[in-house]
Coordinates of C-alpha atoms and ligand atoms in Angstrom, one line a residue:
X1 CA -128.7 102.4 -25.6
X2 CA -129.2 100.7 -22.3
X3 CA -129.0 97.0 -21.8
X4 CA -132.1 95.2 -20.7
X5 CA -130.6 94.7 -17.2
X6 CA -129.9 98.4 -17.0
X7 CA -133.5 99.3 -18.0
X8 CA -134.9 96.9 -15.4
X9 CA -132.5 98.1 -12.7
X10 CA -133.7 101.6 -13.4
X11 CA -137.3 100.6 -12.9
X12 CA -136.3 98.9 -9.7
X13 CA -134.3 101.8 -8.5
X14 CA -137.4 104.0 -8.8
X15 CA -139.5 101.5 -7.0
X16 CA -137.0 101.0 -4.2
X17 CA -136.9 104.8 -3.7
X18 CA -140.6 105.2 -3.8
X19 CA -140.9 102.5 -1.1
X20 CA -138.4 104.4 1.0
X21 CA -135.3 102.3 0.4
X22 CA -131.9 103.1 -1.0
X23 CA -131.7 102.5 -4.8
X24 CA -128.3 100.9 -4.4
X25 CA -130.2 97.6 -3.6
X26 CA -131.9 97.6 -7.0
X27 CA -129.5 95.3 -8.8
X28 CA -131.0 93.0 -11.4
X29 CA -129.6 89.8 -12.7
X30 CA -130.8 87.1 -15.1
X31 CA -132.8 84.6 -13.1
X32 CA -131.1 81.5 -11.9
X33 CA -134.5 79.8 -11.8
X34 CA -135.7 80.3 -15.4
X35 CA -138.7 78.0 -14.6
X36 CA -140.0 80.7 -12.2
X37 CA -139.1 84.0 -13.8
X38 CA -136.8 85.7 -16.3
X39 CA -135.0 88.2 -14.0
X40 CA -134.5 88.6 -10.3
X41 CA -133.4 91.2 -7.7
X42 CA -132.0 90.0 -4.4
X43 CA -131.6 93.5 -3.1
X44 CA -134.2 93.3 -0.3
X45 CA -132.2 90.5 1.3
X46 CA -129.1 92.8 1.4
X47 CA -131.2 95.7 2.6
X48 CA -132.5 93.8 5.7
X49 CA -129.4 94.7 7.7
X50 CA -129.8 98.4 7.1
X51 CA -133.5 98.7 7.7
X52 CA -134.0 95.9 10.3
X53 CA -137.1 94.6 8.5
X54 CA -138.1 91.3 7.1
X55 CA -136.7 91.2 3.5
X56 CA -139.9 89.6 2.1
X57 CA -141.9 92.6 3.4
X58 CA -139.6 95.1 1.8
X59 CA -139.7 93.1 -1.4
X60 CA -143.5 93.2 -1.3
X61 CA -143.5 97.0 -0.9
X62 CA -141.2 97.4 -3.9
X63 CA -143.3 95.0 -6.0
X64 CA -146.4 97.1 -5.2
X65 CA -144.8 100.2 -6.7
X66 CA -144.3 98.2 -9.9
X67 CA -147.9 97.1 -10.3
X68 CA -148.6 99.7 -13.0
X69 CA -145.4 99.2 -14.9
X70 CA -145.8 98.3 -18.5
X71 CA -142.3 96.7 -18.5
X72 CA -143.4 93.7 -16.6
X73 CA -146.1 91.1 -17.1
X74 CA -145.4 89.7 -13.6
X75 CA -143.4 90.9 -10.6
X76 CA -143.7 89.0 -7.3
X77 CA -142.1 89.0 -3.9
X78 CA -140.9 85.5 -2.9
X79 CA -139.7 84.3 0.5
X80 CA -137.2 84.9 1.9
X81 CA -137.0 88.2 -0.1
X82 CA -136.5 87.7 -3.8
X83 CA -138.2 89.9 -6.3
X84 CA -139.0 87.8 -9.4
X85 CA -139.6 89.5 -12.7
X86 CA -141.0 88.5 -16.0
X87 CA -141.0 91.2 -18.7
X88 CA -144.1 91.9 -20.8
X89 CA -144.2 90.7 -24.4
X90 CA -144.7 94.3 -25.6
X91 CA -141.6 95.5 -23.8
X92 CA -139.5 92.6 -25.1
X93 CA -140.7 93.1 -28.7
X94 CA -140.0 96.8 -28.5
X95 CA -136.5 96.1 -27.1
X96 CA -135.8 93.8 -30.0
X97 CA -136.6 96.6 -32.5
X98 CA -134.3 98.9 -30.6
X99 CA -131.4 96.5 -30.7
X100 CA -132.1 95.8 -34.4
X101 CA -131.9 99.5 -35.0
X102 CA -128.8 100.0 -33.0
X103 CA -126.6 98.2 -35.5
X104 CA -124.7 96.4 -32.7
X105 CA -127.4 94.6 -30.9
X106 CA -127.5 97.3 -28.2
X107 CA -123.8 97.0 -27.4
X108 CA -121.6 100.1 -27.0
X109 CA -119.0 99.7 -29.7
X110 CA -118.0 103.4 -29.9
X111 CA -114.4 104.2 -30.3
X112 CA -112.5 104.1 -26.9
X113 CA -109.3 105.9 -26.1
X114 CA -107.5 102.9 -24.6
X115 CA -104.7 101.2 -26.4
X116 CA -104.3 97.5 -25.6
X117 CA -101.4 95.2 -26.7
X118 CA -102.1 91.5 -26.8
X119 CA -99.0 89.3 -26.8
X120 CA -100.1 85.9 -28.0
X121 CA -99.3 83.0 -30.2
X122 CA -95.9 82.2 -28.7
X123 CA -94.3 81.1 -31.9
X124 CA -90.5 80.7 -32.1
X125 CA -88.6 80.9 -35.4
X126 CA -87.0 77.7 -36.7
X127 CA -89.5 75.5 -34.8
X128 CA -92.7 74.4 -36.5
X129 CA -96.0 75.2 -34.7
X130 CA -97.2 72.3 -32.7
X131 CA -100.4 71.7 -30.7
X132 CA -98.9 73.5 -27.7
X133 CA -99.2 76.7 -29.7
X134 CA -102.9 76.2 -30.6
X135 CA -104.4 77.5 -27.4
X136 CA -102.5 80.8 -27.0
X137 CA -103.1 81.5 -30.6
X138 CA -106.8 81.0 -30.7
X139 CA -107.6 82.4 -27.2
X140 CA -105.4 85.5 -27.9
X141 CA -107.0 86.0 -31.3
X142 CA -110.5 85.9 -29.7
X143 CA -109.6 88.3 -26.9
X144 CA -108.2 90.7 -29.5
X145 CA -111.3 90.6 -31.6
X146 CA -113.6 91.1 -28.5
X147 CA -111.7 94.1 -27.4
X148 CA -111.6 95.5 -30.9
X149 CA -115.3 95.0 -31.4
X150 CA -115.9 97.1 -28.2
X151 CA -114.0 99.9 -29.8
X152 CA -110.6 99.7 -28.1
X153 CA -107.4 100.3 -30.1
X154 CA -105.9 96.8 -30.0
X155 CA -102.6 95.7 -31.3
X156 CA -101.9 92.0 -31.5
X157 CA -98.2 91.1 -31.4
X158 CA -96.8 87.6 -32.0
X159 CA -93.6 88.5 -30.2
X160 CA -91.5 85.9 -32.0
X161 CA -88.9 83.9 -30.1
X162 CA -85.8 84.6 -32.3
X163 CA -83.0 85.3 -29.9
X164 CA -82.4 82.1 -28.0
X165 CA -80.4 78.9 -28.1
X166 CA -82.4 77.5 -31.0
X167 CA -80.6 79.8 -33.4
X168 CA -77.2 78.8 -32.0
X169 CA -78.2 75.2 -32.4
X170 CA -79.0 75.7 -36.0
X171 CA -75.9 77.7 -36.7
X172 CA -73.8 74.9 -35.1
X173 CA -75.4 72.1 -37.0
X174 CA -75.2 74.0 -40.2
X175 CA -71.5 74.6 -39.6
X176 CA -71.0 70.8 -39.0
X177 CA -72.8 69.9 -42.2
X178 CA -71.5 72.6 -44.5
X179 CA -68.4 74.3 -43.1
X180 CA -67.6 75.7 -46.5
X181 CA -70.5 78.1 -46.4
X182 CA -69.4 81.7 -46.6
X183 CA -71.1 82.6 -43.3
X184 CA -68.4 80.7 -41.4
X185 CA -65.5 82.4 -43.1
X186 CA -64.4 85.0 -40.6
X187 CA -62.2 86.8 -43.1
X188 CA -65.2 87.3 -45.5
X189 CA -66.2 91.0 -45.8
X190 CA -68.5 90.9 -48.9
X191 CA -72.2 90.7 -49.1
X192 CA -73.9 87.5 -48.0
X193 CA -76.2 85.6 -50.5
X194 CA -79.8 86.7 -50.6
X195 CA -81.0 83.1 -51.0
X196 CA -81.1 81.2 -47.7
X197 CA -78.9 78.1 -47.6
X198 CA -81.9 76.0 -46.4
X199 CA -85.7 75.5 -46.9
X200 CA -88.3 75.3 -44.2
X201 CA -88.2 71.5 -44.6
X202 CA -84.5 71.6 -43.9
X203 CA -85.0 73.7 -40.8
X204 CA -87.6 71.4 -39.5
X205 CA -85.2 68.6 -39.7
X206 CA -82.1 70.4 -38.5
X207 CA -83.6 71.9 -35.3
X208 CA -85.0 68.8 -33.7
X209 CA -81.8 66.9 -34.6
X210 CA -79.5 69.6 -33.2
X211 CA -81.6 70.0 -30.1
X212 CA -81.6 66.2 -29.3
X213 CA -77.9 65.9 -30.2
X214 CA -77.0 68.8 -27.8
X215 CA -78.7 67.1 -25.0
X216 CA -76.5 64.1 -25.4
X217 CA -73.2 65.9 -26.2
X218 CA -72.0 68.5 -23.8
X219 CA -69.3 69.9 -26.1
X220 CA -71.8 70.3 -28.9
X221 CA -74.1 72.2 -26.5
X222 CA -71.3 74.5 -25.5
X223 CA -70.6 75.2 -29.2
X224 CA -74.2 76.1 -29.7
X225 CA -74.2 78.4 -26.6
X226 CA -71.0 80.0 -28.0
X227 CA -72.7 80.5 -31.4
X228 CA -75.7 82.1 -29.6
X229 CA -73.4 84.4 -27.7
X230 CA -71.6 85.4 -30.9
X231 CA -74.8 86.1 -32.7
X232 CA -76.0 88.2 -29.8
X233 CA -72.6 90.0 -29.8
X234 CA -73.3 90.9 -33.5
X235 CA -71.0 88.6 -35.6
X236 CA -72.2 89.4 -39.1
X237 CA -72.0 85.9 -40.6
X238 CA -74.3 84.6 -37.9
X239 CA -76.6 87.6 -38.1
X240 CA -77.0 86.8 -41.8
X241 CA -78.0 83.2 -41.0
X242 CA -80.4 84.4 -38.4
X243 CA -82.0 86.7 -40.9
X244 CA -82.4 83.8 -43.3
X245 CA -84.0 81.7 -40.5
X246 CA -86.4 84.5 -39.8
X247 CA -87.4 85.0 -43.4
X248 CA -87.9 81.3 -44.0
X249 CA -89.8 80.8 -40.7
X250 CA -92.0 83.8 -40.8
X251 CA -93.3 82.9 -44.2
X252 CA -94.2 79.5 -43.0
X253 CA -95.7 80.7 -39.7
X254 CA -97.9 83.2 -41.5
X255 CA -99.1 80.4 -43.7
X256 CA -100.1 78.2 -40.8
X257 CA -101.6 81.0 -38.7
X258 CA -103.6 82.0 -41.8
X259 CA -105.2 78.6 -41.9
X260 CA -106.2 79.1 -38.3
X261 CA -107.7 82.5 -39.2
X262 CA -105.2 84.1 -36.7
X263 CA -103.6 87.3 -37.8
X264 CA -101.1 89.5 -36.0
X265 CA -100.8 93.3 -36.5
X266 CA -97.2 93.1 -35.4
X267 CA -94.5 90.6 -36.1
X268 CA -92.1 92.0 -33.5
X269 CA -89.3 89.7 -32.3
X270 CA -87.4 89.2 -29.0
X271 CA -84.4 90.6 -30.9
X272 CA -86.2 93.9 -31.4
X273 CA -86.1 94.6 -27.7
X274 CA -82.4 94.0 -27.3
X275 CA -81.3 97.7 -28.0
X276 CA -83.4 98.7 -25.0
X277 CA -81.5 96.4 -22.6
X278 CA -78.3 98.4 -21.8
X279 CA -80.1 101.6 -20.6
X280 CA -82.7 99.6 -18.8
X281 CA -80.1 97.6 -16.9
X282 CA -78.1 100.7 -16.1
X283 CA -81.1 102.4 -14.7
X284 CA -82.0 99.4 -12.5
X285 CA -78.5 99.6 -11.1
X286 CA -78.5 103.4 -10.7
X287 CA -81.8 103.4 -8.9
X288 CA -80.6 100.7 -6.6
X289 CA -83.1 98.1 -7.5
X290 CA -80.7 95.6 -8.9
X291 CA -77.9 93.9 -7.0
X292 CA -75.3 91.2 -7.5
X293 CA -76.1 87.8 -6.1
X294 CA -73.6 85.0 -6.7
X295 CA -72.3 86.9 -9.7
X296 CA -75.6 87.4 -11.3
X297 CA -77.6 90.7 -11.4
X298 CA -81.0 90.3 -9.8
X299 CA -84.0 92.3 -8.6
X300 CA -85.8 91.0 -5.5
X301 CA -89.5 90.7 -6.1
X302 CA -90.8 88.9 -3.1
X303 CA -93.5 90.7 -1.0
X304 CA -94.4 90.4 2.6
X305 CA -97.9 89.0 1.8
X306 CA -96.5 86.2 -0.3
X307 CA -97.7 82.7 0.7
X308 CA -95.3 81.0 -1.6
X309 CA -91.7 81.7 -2.4
X310 CA -91.2 84.1 -5.3
X311 CA -87.6 83.9 -6.4
X312 CA -85.7 87.1 -7.5
X313 CA -85.9 88.2 -11.1
X314 CA -82.6 87.5 -12.8
X315 CA -81.5 90.3 -15.2
X316 CA -78.0 89.3 -16.2
X317 CA -76.3 86.0 -15.8
X318 CA -72.8 86.0 -14.2
X319 CA -71.2 85.9 -17.7
X320 CA -73.3 89.0 -18.6
X321 CA -75.7 87.1 -20.8
X322 CA -79.3 88.3 -20.9
X323 CA -82.3 86.0 -20.3
X324 CA -85.9 85.5 -21.4
X325 CA -86.8 87.8 -18.4
X326 CA -84.5 90.5 -19.6
X327 CA -86.0 90.5 -23.0
X328 CA -89.6 90.6 -21.7
X329 CA -88.7 93.6 -19.5
X330 CA -87.1 95.4 -22.3
X331 CA -90.1 94.6 -24.5
X332 CA -92.2 96.5 -22.0
X333 CA -89.9 99.4 -22.3
X334 CA -90.1 99.2 -26.1
X335 CA -93.9 98.9 -26.1
X336 CA -94.3 101.9 -23.9
X337 CA -92.1 103.9 -26.1
X338 CA -93.7 102.9 -29.4
X339 CA -97.3 102.4 -28.5
X340 CA -98.0 103.9 -25.0
X341 CA -100.5 101.1 -24.1
X342 CA -102.8 101.3 -21.1
X343 CA -103.0 97.5 -20.9
X344 CA -100.8 94.6 -22.0
X345 CA -102.3 91.1 -22.0
X346 CA -100.1 88.1 -22.3
X347 CA -101.8 84.9 -23.4
X348 CA -99.3 82.2 -22.7
X349 CA -99.2 78.6 -21.2
X350 CA -100.2 78.8 -17.6
X351 CA -97.0 77.0 -16.7
X352 CA -95.3 80.4 -17.2
X353 CA -97.5 82.0 -14.5
X354 CA -94.7 82.3 -11.9
X355 CA -92.4 83.7 -14.5
X356 CA -94.8 86.4 -15.5
X357 CA -95.5 87.2 -11.8
X358 CA -91.8 87.9 -11.5
X359 CA -91.6 89.9 -14.6
X360 CA -94.6 92.1 -13.7
X361 CA -93.4 92.7 -10.2
X362 CA -90.0 93.6 -11.5
X363 CA -91.4 96.0 -14.1
X364 CA -93.5 97.7 -11.4
X365 CA -90.8 97.8 -8.8
X366 CA -88.2 99.2 -11.1
X367 CA -90.7 101.7 -12.5
X368 CA -90.4 100.4 -16.1
X369 CA -94.1 100.7 -16.0
X370 CA -96.5 102.9 -14.0
X371 CA -99.5 101.9 -11.9
X372 CA -101.7 103.2 -14.6
X373 CA -100.8 100.4 -17.0
X374 CA -102.5 97.0 -16.5
X375 CA -100.3 94.0 -17.0
X376 CA -102.5 90.9 -17.4
X377 CA -101.4 87.3 -17.6
X378 CA -104.0 84.9 -19.2
X379 CA -102.5 81.5 -18.6
X380 CA -104.0 78.8 -20.8
X381 CA -104.4 75.2 -19.8
X382 CA -103.3 72.3 -22.0
X383 CA -105.1 70.4 -24.7
X384 CA -104.8 66.8 -23.7
X385 CA -105.3 63.5 -25.6
X386 CA -107.9 60.9 -24.5
X387 CA -105.3 59.6 -22.0
X388 CA -105.5 62.9 -20.2
X389 CA -101.9 63.7 -21.1
X390 CA -100.7 66.5 -23.4
X391 CA -101.8 65.6 -27.0
X392 CA -99.2 63.5 -28.9
X393 CA -98.9 61.8 -32.2
X394 CA -99.6 58.0 -32.3
X395 CA -95.9 57.3 -31.9
X396 CA -95.6 59.6 -29.0
X397 CA -94.1 62.6 -30.8
X398 CA -95.1 66.2 -30.8
X399 CA -98.0 66.7 -33.1
X400 CA -97.7 69.5 -35.6
X401 CA -100.5 72.0 -35.8
X402 CA -101.0 71.4 -39.5
X403 CA -101.3 67.7 -39.0
X404 CA -104.0 68.1 -36.5
X405 CA -105.8 70.5 -38.8
X406 CA -105.5 68.1 -41.7
X407 CA -106.9 65.2 -39.5
X408 CA -110.0 67.2 -38.5
X409 CA -110.6 68.4 -42.1
X410 CA -110.5 64.7 -43.2
X411 CA -113.0 63.7 -40.5
X412 CA -115.4 66.5 -41.4
X413 CA -115.0 65.8 -45.1
X414 CA -116.0 62.2 -44.5
X415 CA -119.0 63.2 -42.6
X416 CA -120.1 65.6 -45.5
X417 CA -119.2 63.2 -48.3
X418 CA -122.8 62.5 -49.3
X419 CA -123.8 66.2 -49.5
X420 CA -125.3 67.4 -52.7
X421 CA -122.7 70.2 -53.2
X422 CA -120.0 71.0 -55.7
X423 CA -116.5 69.8 -54.7
X424 CA -115.4 73.4 -54.3
X425 CA -118.2 74.2 -51.9
X426 CA -117.5 71.0 -50.0
X427 CA -113.9 71.9 -49.5
X428 CA -114.7 75.4 -48.4
X429 CA -117.3 74.0 -45.9
X430 CA -115.0 71.3 -44.6
X431 CA -112.2 73.8 -43.9
X432 CA -114.6 76.1 -42.1
X433 CA -116.4 73.4 -40.1
X434 CA -113.1 71.8 -39.2
X435 CA -111.7 75.1 -37.9
X436 CA -115.0 75.6 -35.9
X437 CA -114.7 72.1 -34.4
X438 CA -111.1 72.8 -33.2
X439 CA -111.5 76.4 -32.1
X440 CA -114.9 76.1 -30.5
X441 CA -113.9 72.9 -28.8
X442 CA -111.1 74.9 -27.3
X443 CA -112.7 78.3 -26.7
X444 CA -115.8 76.8 -25.1
X445 CA -113.6 75.8 -22.2
X446 CA -112.3 78.3 -19.7
X447 CA -108.9 79.4 -20.9
X448 CA -107.1 78.3 -17.7
X449 CA -108.6 74.8 -17.7
X450 CA -107.1 71.7 -19.4
X451 CA -109.4 69.9 -21.8
X452 CA -109.4 66.7 -23.8
X453 CA -109.4 66.8 -27.5
X454 CA -112.3 64.6 -28.6
X455 CA -112.5 64.3 -32.4
X456 CA -115.9 62.6 -32.3
X457 CA -117.6 65.2 -30.0
X458 CA -115.9 68.3 -31.4
X459 CA -116.9 67.5 -35.0
X460 CA -120.4 66.5 -34.1
X461 CA -123.2 68.6 -35.8
X462 CA -125.3 68.4 -32.7
X463 CA -124.8 69.6 -29.2
X464 CA -122.5 72.3 -27.9
X465 CA -120.1 72.3 -30.8
X466 CA -118.7 74.6 -33.4
X467 CA -120.3 72.7 -36.3
X468 CA -123.7 73.0 -34.6
X469 CA -123.3 76.8 -34.4
X470 CA -122.3 77.0 -38.1
X471 CA -125.1 74.7 -39.0
X472 CA -127.6 77.1 -37.4
X473 CA -126.1 80.0 -39.3
X474 CA -126.3 78.1 -42.5
X475 CA -129.9 77.3 -41.7
X476 CA -130.7 81.0 -41.3
X477 CA -128.8 81.8 -44.5
X478 CA -130.9 79.3 -46.5
X479 CA -134.0 80.7 -44.9
X480 CA -133.1 84.1 -46.1
X481 CA -132.3 82.7 -49.6
X482 CA -135.8 81.1 -49.6
X483 CA -137.3 84.5 -48.7
X484 CA -135.4 86.1 -51.6
X485 CA -136.2 83.3 -54.1
X486 CA -139.9 83.6 -53.3
X487 CA -139.8 87.3 -53.7
X488 CA -141.1 87.8 -50.2
X489 CA -140.7 91.4 -49.3
X490 CA -140.4 92.8 -45.8
X491 CA -141.9 96.3 -45.9
X492 CA -140.0 99.3 -44.5
X493 CA -142.7 99.6 -41.7
X494 CA -142.4 96.0 -40.6
X495 CA -141.3 95.4 -37.0
X496 CA -140.6 92.6 -34.7
X497 CA -143.9 91.9 -33.0
X498 CA -144.2 91.0 -29.3
X499 CA -143.5 87.3 -28.7
X500 CA -146.5 85.0 -28.6
X501 CA -145.0 81.9 -27.2
X502 CA -142.1 80.5 -25.3
X503 CA -139.9 79.7 -28.2
X504 CA -140.1 83.3 -29.4
X505 CA -139.6 84.7 -26.0
X506 CA -136.5 82.6 -25.5
X507 CA -134.9 83.8 -28.7
X508 CA -135.5 87.4 -27.7
X509 CA -134.2 86.9 -24.2
X510 CA -131.1 85.2 -25.6
X511 CA -130.5 88.1 -28.0
X512 CA -130.9 90.6 -25.2
X513 CA -127.9 89.2 -23.5
X514 CA -125.4 90.2 -26.2
X515 CA -124.2 93.4 -24.7
X516 CA -123.6 92.1 -21.2
X517 CA -121.9 89.0 -22.6
X518 CA -119.4 90.8 -24.7
X519 CA -118.6 93.2 -21.8
X520 CA -118.0 90.3 -19.4
X521 CA -116.0 88.4 -22.0
X522 CA -113.8 91.5 -22.4
X523 CA -113.4 92.3 -18.7
X524 CA -112.6 88.7 -17.8
X525 CA -110.7 87.8 -20.9
X526 CA -113.2 85.0 -21.3
X527 CA -114.1 84.0 -24.9
X528 CA -116.0 81.0 -23.4
X529 CA -118.8 83.5 -22.6
X530 CA -119.2 84.2 -26.2
X531 CA -119.4 80.5 -26.9
X532 CA -122.2 80.2 -24.3
X533 CA -124.0 83.0 -25.9
X534 CA -123.9 81.6 -29.4
X535 CA -124.8 78.2 -28.2
X536 CA -127.8 79.3 -26.2
X537 CA -129.0 81.5 -29.0
X538 CA -128.6 78.7 -31.6
X539 CA -130.5 76.4 -29.5
X540 CA -133.3 78.9 -28.9
X541 CA -133.4 79.7 -32.6
X542 CA -133.7 76.1 -33.7
X543 CA -136.6 75.5 -31.3
X544 CA -138.3 78.7 -32.7
X545 CA -137.7 77.4 -36.2
X546 CA -139.4 74.2 -35.5
X547 CA -142.3 75.6 -33.6
X548 CA -143.3 78.5 -35.8
X549 CA -144.3 78.9 -39.5
X550 CA -141.9 81.4 -40.9
X551 CA -141.8 81.7 -44.7
X552 CA -145.2 80.1 -45.1
X553 CA -147.0 82.1 -42.5
X554 CA -150.3 83.5 -43.8
X555 CA -150.3 86.6 -41.8
X556 CA -148.0 89.1 -43.6
X557 CA -147.1 91.1 -40.5
X558 CA -146.3 88.0 -38.5
X559 CA -144.2 86.6 -41.3
X560 CA -142.3 89.8 -41.7
X561 CA -141.7 89.9 -37.9
X562 CA -140.3 86.3 -37.9
X563 CA -138.1 87.0 -40.8
X564 CA -136.7 90.1 -39.1
X565 CA -136.1 88.2 -35.9
X566 CA -134.4 85.4 -37.8
X567 CA -132.2 87.8 -39.6
X568 CA -131.3 89.5 -36.4
X569 CA -130.3 86.1 -34.9
X570 CA -128.2 85.3 -38.0
X571 CA -126.4 88.6 -37.6
X572 CA -125.8 88.1 -33.9
X573 CA -124.5 84.6 -34.5
X574 CA -122.2 85.7 -37.3
X575 CA -120.8 88.5 -35.2
X576 CA -120.4 86.1 -32.3
X577 CA -118.4 83.6 -34.3
X578 CA -116.3 86.4 -35.8
X579 CA -115.3 87.2 -32.2
X580 CA -114.2 83.6 -31.9
X581 CA -112.2 83.8 -35.1
X582 CA -114.6 81.7 -37.2
X583 CA -116.5 82.0 -40.4
X584 CA -119.6 80.2 -41.6
X585 CA -119.8 78.6 -45.0
X586 CA -122.8 79.2 -47.4
X587 CA -123.9 75.6 -47.2
X588 CA -122.9 72.5 -45.3
Ligands
LIG601 N1 -92.0 82.0 -27.3 C1 -92.3 81.7 -25.9 C2 -92.4 80.2 -25.7 O1 -92.3 79.4 -26.6 C3 -93.6 82.3 -25.6 C4 -93.7 83.8 -25.6 C5 -94.7 84.4 -24.8 N2 -94.6 85.8 -24.7 C6 -93.8 86.5 -24.0 N3 -93.8 87.8 -24.0 N4 -92.9 85.9 -23.2 O2 -92.4 79.8 -24.5

């Protein structure tokens, strides 16, 4: 079905043509002066150049052609050439019944051919998730859900960092602490133990220790680099340790991502791309794209139009070692082979923007990927503390994601302590509200912007917050429960009636924006647009709820209409928060 803007644009197209003007000028947008009108068309201003006429005159001629239209209750031409439109209650009511019947609020969610891979999360094995991993996880998750809702074939991949120095550091520290372990016995040829020689708690202590120690002791660092090289060369004892690290880490990562309601379709790892490297490098050499520069193999990626220096993309170090770049390029080769995507979206800290620019250019230049595949970098800003610096623990350390989550759950639980609810319901509600506080607080900001984590504001039940949206959904659920409890039936023939007042009109106009909102959120990789939608709709609904008698309305048809409208709002809000990766509790 057509969106409301499409329907209006169609009406305007006809009117432009009837008035003797090109219909290309008939573009309709939501009004930026809602006090004057609901929709506007600025086409007459643009048409002035072509027709050498005063825009306001042309606007007037177009408006005349719309005088009989049942779509509008008011259309006027305004100086210097705007066409201001307000739709008729009958049209709006009818449109609501259509979107209710469509099952997807008028949005085209039909299956699409395109395959999209979303690389997000950014987790590394052996390192616990910290607040720096929060944004790429929740933004990526939302982008994935939005695209999937629209019918695209979407594959979310965590692309685990498992092939770098962190593994060498753990191996080295393990060797120092327990040299007797069989993994370090080079003459050993038997099977290695199934049980890992460490727990996740051990790993979480070992890695930071080894990382710090290596920064202060050069020979230790060299040992770790050597261990990394041996692992990458396939020494089986180290491969066995690496496998243990993956098993222990992945189980823990899944547990934490699960708490965040973030789920990946693929748990591919950097190491999975390694087999693709030799052929890829050979081809880059054969095709003459790669050359030796100071011993290293590089591909130049600068372009004439560059305004800033874009350094070459390094493929192999002078000692032959591969790099983060090499792995990312090989991952593109691997993804093409396994999934043939038409789009790959990377949601990663924006400080990696230059890096991805190099990788994308190199992939295009060396023809690893064709022009028909979009490579998109969505760089996220940082979540900062009240001091405007990256969020830290009280003693200045890196805050673990689980600790942040626990803090917010505690805050929300305190706020809900006096609720008349079972302990179980309270816990469920606190978990969901806390997640909404964190994720909505994050997603309501543009992905690329930094923001300040504000516990007080994010957990507030009022204002533009996650808890406020959930509260509105819970209010609608309890309204529906009341309807059921009082045996109020809404007959099969019942429809949403034309709006009779501003609060009803506003709810309907908000709902009518769903389709455009989701499309824009998809095209621009912008979950904050979904946040704006759910906030505006929640606000409109709460005003409607205050201003109109719903369950107690004496007029049966009106009551049914309000119930249907409320139900539609509830469904739209629940769909909206699902795209944000949130769930609403039954009570709160
Ligand atoms: N693990 C990386 C990091 O911690 C982020 C991975 C982002 N994705 C990618 N394909 N490079 O920085």
